[in-house]
Tab-separated table of C-alpha atoms in Angstrom:
chain	number	residue	atom	x	y	z
A	1178	MET	CA	0.066	-0.006	-0.086
A	1179	SER	CA	1.347	3.181	-1.176
A	1180	GLU	CA	1.235	6.886	0.712
A	1181	ASP	CA	-0.830	7.626	-2.704
A	1182	LEU	CA	-4.040	5.521	-1.889
A	1183	VAL	CA	-6.587	7.158	-0.321
A	1184	PRO	CA	-7.771	5.732	2.950
A	1185	ARG	CA	-11.286	4.465	2.835
A	1186	MET	CA	-14.005	6.309	3.804
A	1187	LEU	CA	-16.447	4.534	6.718
A	1188	ILE	CA	-19.049	2.261	5.792
A	1189	PRO	CA	-20.664	1.446	8.931
A	1190	PRO	CA	-22.010	-1.756	10.505
A	1191	ALA	CA	-25.790	-2.331	10.695
A	1192	PRO	CA	-26.955	-0.990	13.393
A	1193	PRO	CA	-29.810	-1.095	15.739
A	1194	PRO	CA	-32.035	1.332	16.092
A	1195	LEU	CA	-30.478	4.683	17.389
A	1196	PRO	CA	-31.541	6.399	20.734
A	1197	THR	CA	-33.581	9.271	19.986
A	1198	ARG	CA	-30.866	11.955	22.028
A	1199	VAL	CA	-27.458	12.398	23.264
A	1200	ARG	CA	-27.139	14.249	26.352
A	1201	VAL	CA	-23.931	16.588	25.838
A	1202	HIS	CA	-22.240	18.386	28.222
A	1203	VAL	CA	-19.576	21.033	28.875
A	1204	VAL	CA	-16.969	19.579	31.064
A	1205	PRO	CA	-16.696	15.583	31.330
A	1206	THR	CA	-17.387	14.628	34.824
A	1207	ASN	CA	-14.239	12.805	35.383
A	1208	VAL	CA	-11.791	15.121	33.989
A	1209	ILE	CA	-8.166	14.941	35.946
A	1210	ALA	CA	-7.177	19.069	35.385
A	1211	SER	CA	-9.944	20.969	36.159
A	1212	HIS	CA	-9.718	24.441	34.250
A	1213	HIS	CA	-8.680	26.452	36.928
A	1214	GLY	CA	-4.822	26.117	37.989
A	1215	LYS	CA	-3.913	23.589	35.445
A	1216	ASN	CA	-1.125	22.801	32.999
A	1217	SER	CA	-0.435	24.912	30.191
A	1218	ALA	CA	0.536	23.310	26.992
A	1219	GLN	CA	3.999	24.415	27.413
A	1220	ASP	CA	4.586	22.832	31.106
A	1221	GLU	CA	3.014	19.136	29.764
A	1222	VAL	CA	5.360	19.220	26.814
A	1223	ARG	CA	8.005	20.011	29.270
A	1224	ARG	CA	7.907	16.863	31.331
A	1225	PRO	CA	8.258	14.472	28.296
A	1226	CYS	CA	10.653	16.305	26.038
A	1227	LYS	CA	13.114	16.639	29.110
A	1228	ALA	CA	13.080	12.863	29.862
A	1229	LEU	CA	13.399	12.417	26.006
A	1230	TYR	CA	16.375	14.912	25.631
A	1231	THR	CA	18.237	13.384	28.172
A	1232	ARG	CA	18.784	10.211	26.523
A	1233	LEU	CA	19.985	12.280	23.320
A	1234	ALA	CA	22.075	14.185	24.925
A	1235	ALA	CA	24.341	11.373	25.746
A	1236	GLY	CA	25.483	11.369	21.789
A	1237	THR	CA	27.204	13.852	20.570
A	1238	ASP	CA	25.088	15.506	18.179
A	1239	LYS	CA	22.795	17.727	20.475
A	1240	PRO	CA	19.380	18.537	18.562
A	1241	LEU	CA	16.824	20.825	18.654
A	1242	LEU	CA	12.953	19.570	19.624
A	1243	LEU	CA	10.320	21.256	17.269
A	1244	SER	CA	7.206	20.843	19.427
A	1245	HIS	CA	3.362	20.990	17.765
A	1246	TYR	CA	1.087	19.621	20.334
A	1247	GLN	CA	-2.480	20.972	20.560
A	1248	GLN	CA	-3.802	20.503	24.660
A	1249	VAL	CA	-6.711	17.889	25.845
A	1250	ASP	CA	-7.660	17.318	29.440
A	1251	SER	CA	-6.847	14.402	30.769
A	1252	VAL	CA	-9.839	11.373	31.383
A	1253	ILE	CA	-9.215	8.507	33.506
A	1254	GLN	CA	-10.641	5.108	32.478
A	1255	ASP	CA	-13.262	3.349	34.790
A	1256	GLY	CA	-12.797	-0.291	33.731
A	1257	PRO	CA	-12.419	-1.407	30.259
A	1258	LYS	CA	-13.103	1.633	28.607
A	1259	CYS	CA	-10.463	3.139	27.073
A	1260	GLY	CA	-11.309	3.336	23.440
A	1261	LEU	CA	-14.642	5.754	25.113
A	1262	VAL	CA	-12.226	8.142	27.016
A	1263	ALA	CA	-9.888	8.319	24.109
A	1264	LEU	CA	-12.902	9.427	21.989
A	1265	SER	CA	-13.602	11.863	25.120
A	1266	MET	CA	-10.451	13.447	24.889
A	1267	ALA	CA	-10.461	13.457	20.912
A	1268	GLY	CA	-13.717	15.215	21.406
A	1269	HIS	CA	-12.317	18.045	23.206
A	1270	LEU	CA	-10.525	19.070	19.581
A	1271	LEU	CA	-14.239	18.924	17.914
A	1272	ASN	CA	-15.533	21.461	20.694
A	1273	LYS	CA	-18.046	18.880	21.676
A	1274	SER	CA	-17.347	17.925	25.262
A	1275	ILE	CA	-19.681	14.802	26.210
A	1276	ASP	CA	-19.216	12.426	29.016
A	1277	ILE	CA	-17.995	9.232	29.147
A	1278	ASP	CA	-21.782	7.837	30.557
A	1279	THR	CA	-23.118	9.086	27.778
A	1280	ILE	CA	-20.665	7.549	25.292
A	1281	PHE	CA	-21.080	4.436	27.024
A	1282	GLN	CA	-24.530	4.080	27.018
A	1283	HIS	CA	-24.880	4.799	23.103
A	1284	ALA	CA	-21.871	2.618	22.692
A	1285	LYS	CA	-24.152	-0.238	24.589
A	1286	ALA	CA	-26.934	0.892	23.009
A	1287	ARG	CA	-25.854	0.232	19.711
A	1288	SER	CA	-24.537	-2.930	20.154
A	1289	PHE	CA	-20.851	-1.634	20.165
A	1290	THR	CA	-19.639	-3.041	23.981
A	1291	ILE	CA	-20.707	-4.473	26.627
A	1292	GLN	CA	-18.029	-3.214	28.915
A	1293	GLY	CA	-17.024	-0.649	27.356
A	1294	GLU	CA	-13.946	-2.433	25.493
A	1295	MET	CA	-14.045	-1.447	21.655
A	1296	PHE	CA	-12.374	-4.476	19.763
A	1297	SER	CA	-13.366	-2.895	16.464
A	1298	VAL	CA	-12.520	0.100	14.614
A	1299	GLU	CA	-15.064	0.425	12.548
A	1300	TYR	CA	-17.554	0.180	15.621
A	1301	MET	CA	-15.279	2.793	17.119
A	1302	ALA	CA	-15.931	5.102	13.538
A	1303	ALA	CA	-19.329	4.975	13.827
A	1304	LEU	CA	-19.579	6.013	17.144
A	1305	THR	CA	-17.277	8.875	17.047
A	1306	GLN	CA	-19.761	9.802	13.420
A	1307	GLU	CA	-23.082	9.377	15.775
A	1308	LEU	CA	-22.085	11.543	18.598
A	1309	TYR	CA	-19.635	13.977	17.302
A	1310	GLY	CA	-20.968	14.578	13.981
A	1311	CYS	CA	-17.724	14.591	11.946
A	1312	PRO	CA	-16.401	13.613	9.253
A	1313	LEU	CA	-13.574	11.006	9.857
A	1314	LYS	CA	-11.229	8.314	7.572
A	1315	ILE	CA	-10.243	4.984	8.413
A	1316	LEU	CA	-6.718	4.013	7.831
A	1317	GLU	CA	-6.094	0.370	7.223
A	1318	GLY	CA	-3.320	-1.317	5.982
A	1319	ASP	CA	0.522	-0.377	7.327
A	1320	LEU	CA	0.314	2.410	9.010
A	1321	ASN	CA	4.156	3.019	8.042
A	1322	GLU	CA	2.631	3.816	4.706
A	1323	TYR	CA	0.459	6.797	5.797
A	1324	HIS	CA	3.150	8.395	7.894
A	1325	ALA	CA	2.990	11.468	5.612
A	1326	THR	CA	-0.744	11.844	6.148
A	1327	THR	CA	-0.968	11.426	10.024
A	1328	VAL	CA	1.419	13.819	10.688
A	1329	SER	CA	0.174	16.323	7.876
A	1330	HIS	CA	-3.081	15.560	9.610
A	1331	ILE	CA	-2.228	16.043	13.278
A	1332	LEU	CA	-0.124	19.030	12.346
A	1333	GLN	CA	-3.488	21.060	11.107
A	1334	GLY	CA	-4.900	20.729	14.703
A	1335	LYS	CA	-6.871	17.538	13.981
A	1336	PRO	CA	-6.967	14.365	16.508
A	1337	VAL	CA	-6.155	10.401	15.525
A	1338	LEU	CA	-7.337	7.941	17.265
A	1339	VAL	CA	-4.804	4.638	17.690
A	1340	PRO	CA	-5.450	0.957	18.874
A	1341	TYR	CA	-1.700	-0.396	20.249
A	1342	ASP	CA	-0.357	-2.871	22.797
A	1343	ALA	CA	-0.021	-1.199	25.844
A	1344	ASP	CA	3.184	-2.160	28.249
A	1345	PHE	CA	3.637	-1.609	31.975
A	1346	ASN	CA	4.265	1.697	31.473
A	1347	HIS	CA	1.279	2.407	28.755
A	1348	GLU	CA	4.012	2.965	26.383
A	1349	PRO	CA	3.626	0.868	23.020
A	1350	CYS	CA	4.725	-3.121	22.986
A	1351	CYS	CA	4.250	-5.949	21.280
A	1352	LYS	CA	2.392	-8.210	22.670
A	1353	GLY	CA	0.210	-9.999	20.098
A	1354	GLY	CA	-2.764	-7.647	20.872
A	1355	HIS	CA	-2.816	-9.572	24.261
A	1356	LYS	CA	-2.868	-6.037	25.953
A	1357	ALA	CA	-4.555	-4.191	23.701
A	1358	HIS	CA	-5.591	-0.462	24.258
A	1359	TRP	CA	-6.833	2.909	22.619
A	1360	ALA	CA	-5.095	5.972	22.751
A	1361	VAL	CA	-5.886	9.623	20.947
A	1362	ILE	CA	-2.512	11.304	19.530
A	1363	THR	CA	-3.000	15.340	19.223
A	1364	GLY	CA	0.661	16.103	18.493
A	1365	VAL	CA	3.987	15.928	17.158
A	1366	LEU	CA	7.320	16.490	17.838
A	1367	PHE	CA	10.076	16.572	15.412
A	1368	ILE	CA	13.678	15.976	17.048
A	1369	MET	CA	15.677	18.465	14.234
A	1370	ASN	CA	19.333	18.573	14.066
A	1371	LYS	CA	20.803	21.878	14.089
A	1372	SER	CA	22.136	23.598	10.657
A	1373	ALA	CA	23.339	27.084	9.581
A	1374	ASP	CA	19.618	26.961	7.375
A	1375	SER	CA	17.504	26.726	9.808
A	1376	HIS	CA	17.304	29.852	11.966
A	1377	HIS	CA	14.439	30.713	9.026
A	1378	LEU	CA	12.293	28.048	10.374
A	1379	LEU	CA	13.024	28.879	14.178
A	1380	GLU	CA	11.719	32.463	13.368
A	1381	HIS	CA	8.044	30.427	13.276
A	1382	TYR	CA	8.758	28.839	16.637
A	1383	GLU	CA	8.648	30.244	20.479
A	1384	GLN	CA	12.208	29.193	22.596
A	1385	ASP	CA	10.806	27.148	25.850
A	1386	LYS	CA	11.539	29.667	29.116
A	1387	GLU	CA	13.432	26.429	30.698
A	1388	LEU	CA	14.372	23.899	28.325
A	1389	LYS	CA	16.811	25.835	25.725
A	1390	TYR	CA	16.489	23.133	23.280
A	1391	LEU	CA	12.647	23.255	22.995
A	1392	TYR	CA	10.638	25.279	20.829
A	1393	HIS	CA	6.831	25.390	20.450
A	1394	VAL	CA	5.313	26.025	17.042
A	1395	LYS	CA	3.960	29.824	17.241
A	1396	GLN	CA	0.496	28.993	15.467
A	1397	PRO	CA	-0.074	25.295	15.413
A	1398	THR	CA	-1.446	25.191	11.933
A	1399	SER	CA	0.775	27.701	9.885
A	1400	PRO	CA	0.898	26.244	6.284
A	1401	TYR	CA	4.515	27.870	6.255
A	1402	VAL	CA	5.529	25.805	8.934
A	1403	ILE	CA	3.465	22.439	7.351
A	1404	GLN	CA	4.927	23.223	3.691
A	1405	GLN	CA	8.868	23.739	5.591
A	1406	LEU	CA	8.588	20.744	7.350
A	1407	HIS	CA	8.055	18.171	4.814
A	1408	ALA	CA	9.613	19.979	1.775
A	1409	ASP	CA	12.667	21.893	2.577
A	1410	PRO	CA	15.448	20.127	1.715
A	1411	ALA	CA	17.732	22.456	4.164
A	1412	ILE	CA	15.378	20.827	7.278
A	1413	THR	CA	16.943	17.166	8.457
A	1414	CYS	CA	14.469	15.894	10.927
A	1415	SER	CA	16.049	12.576	11.662
A	1416	ASP	CA	12.729	11.025	14.015
A	1417	THR	CA	9.251	11.973	14.366
A	1418	LEU	CA	7.891	10.817	17.820
A	1419	PHE	CA	3.850	11.729	18.896
A	1420	PHE	CA	1.983	13.427	21.791
A	1421	ALA	CA	-0.360	10.654	23.228
A	1422	LYS	CA	-2.933	10.634	26.253
A	1423	GLN	CA	-4.643	7.696	27.054
A	1424	GLY	CA	-7.219	6.732	29.988
A	1425	LYS	CA	-4.423	4.629	32.448
A	1426	SER	CA	-2.011	7.945	33.309
A	1427	LYS	CA	-2.771	11.852	33.410
A	1428	HIS	CA	0.729	12.622	31.932
A	1429	LEU	CA	1.141	13.122	28.472
A	1430	ALA	CA	2.947	10.472	26.993
A	1431	LEU	CA	5.719	11.134	23.757
A	1432	TRP	CA	6.523	8.165	21.688
A	1433	ARG	CA	8.341	7.412	18.331
A	1434	ALA	CA	6.182	7.087	15.618
A	1435	ASP	CA	7.211	3.471	14.251
A	1436	SER	CA	7.106	1.885	18.046
A	1437	LEU	CA	2.919	3.210	17.883
A	1438	TYR	CA	2.916	1.576	14.064
A	1439	ALA	CA	4.672	-1.690	14.836
A	1440	SER	CA	2.320	-2.137	18.003
A	1441	ASN	CA	-0.543	-1.458	16.223
A	1442	ALA	CA	0.471	-3.888	13.606
A	1443	ASN	CA	0.909	-6.546	16.243
A	1444	LEU	CA	-2.607	-6.193	17.315
A	1445	LEU	CA	-3.355	-10.361	16.330
A	1446	GLU	CA	-5.465	-11.939	19.135
A	1447	MET	CA	-7.005	-11.283	22.451
A	1448	ASP	CA	-6.157	-12.053	25.734
A	1449	PRO	CA	-6.284	-15.265	26.673
A	1450	GLU	CA	-7.529	-14.749	30.017
A	1451	ARG	CA	-10.365	-12.620	28.092
A	1452	GLU	CA	-11.168	-14.630	25.419
A	1453	ALA	CA	-12.455	-17.321	27.901
A	1454	ASP	CA	-14.964	-14.948	29.081
A	1455	ILE	CA	-15.645	-13.768	25.762
A	1456	GLU	CA	-19.199	-13.582	26.543
A	1457	HIS	CA	-18.694	-10.590	28.341
A	1458	TYR	CA	-17.602	-8.800	25.523
A	1459	VAL	CA	-18.461	-7.801	22.265
A	1460	VAL	CA	-15.949	-8.968	19.237
A	1461	PRO	CA	-16.624	-8.454	15.461
A	1462	THR	CA	-16.057	-11.415	13.195
A	1463	GLY	CA	-12.642	-12.280	12.657
A	1464	GLY	CA	-11.471	-11.242	16.245
A	1465	VAL	CA	-8.675	-9.064	17.023
A	1466	LYS	CA	-6.786	-9.002	14.155
A	1467	GLU	CA	-9.880	-7.771	12.114
A	1468	GLY	CA	-11.046	-5.669	14.571
A	1469	LEU	CA	-7.769	-3.238	15.110
A	1470	CYS	CA	-4.485	-4.475	13.311
A	1471	ASN	CA	-3.135	-2.169	10.803
A	1472	GLN	CA	-5.985	0.610	11.494
A	1473	ALA	CA	-6.045	3.749	12.998
A	1474	VAL	CA	-9.007	6.496	12.798
A	1475	LEU	CA	-8.489	10.075	11.590
A	1476	LEU	CA	-10.700	13.055	12.989
A	1477	LEU	CA	-11.232	15.239	10.366
């Protein structure tokens, strides 16, 4: 599959009748950070970037970190509702906050879930359309082939919902789908090598007040910056990382793009312990591999 392929538009599965009304609330009830005194976007970014740079600085090169992050409030999941929580956080960038219980009840009424689990990207996409009314696209195939599309989408301030295998520290890992989890991606970090030609790009960034190697984009969706990052041969980005949030931690995460893609591609089977109680879950025909593997949702 090449980057030129157009991701397929959603064709929702045949549903039972829809609920007649969806209750919308201004702020989800289990948001971790209140709107009074919460950390700024730059404060959130600083923590994972400092840890990253500590590892990078061990080498001879001292790169610069270019941050593009759209802040969303953290939401902690109750039970196996990681997908619903990721959707709720993504909704903050759609200017429509819906509380988790409303999302859960709607998903149950549509037979997408029993306990809050979401083992189908198509069900997740249908739920998103019904509750948030936004267009979307499902990426299907090796996500590495969609890297430029995904990065460009995030740089325009739009979220991505991605299923992956979560390690003990919630980072992407490869455990065959036994630790299937959901995250929302709302930002990109570029590791840029210093060069004499990079100053013109840095004019569009603000240097962090504490970490001198960290730069925050001034206008998150600036067409010039997006074009330069993709097209200027004088700009060498040695790596791309994603800013992510998921329902088991209030902290902003920073993951290598290739690690996330590999984790997504290894979602092959259900955890045997869960499979023993499969009647308590909604699993699509074809199982976890058919429902989650090599798939992600772009919210437009």
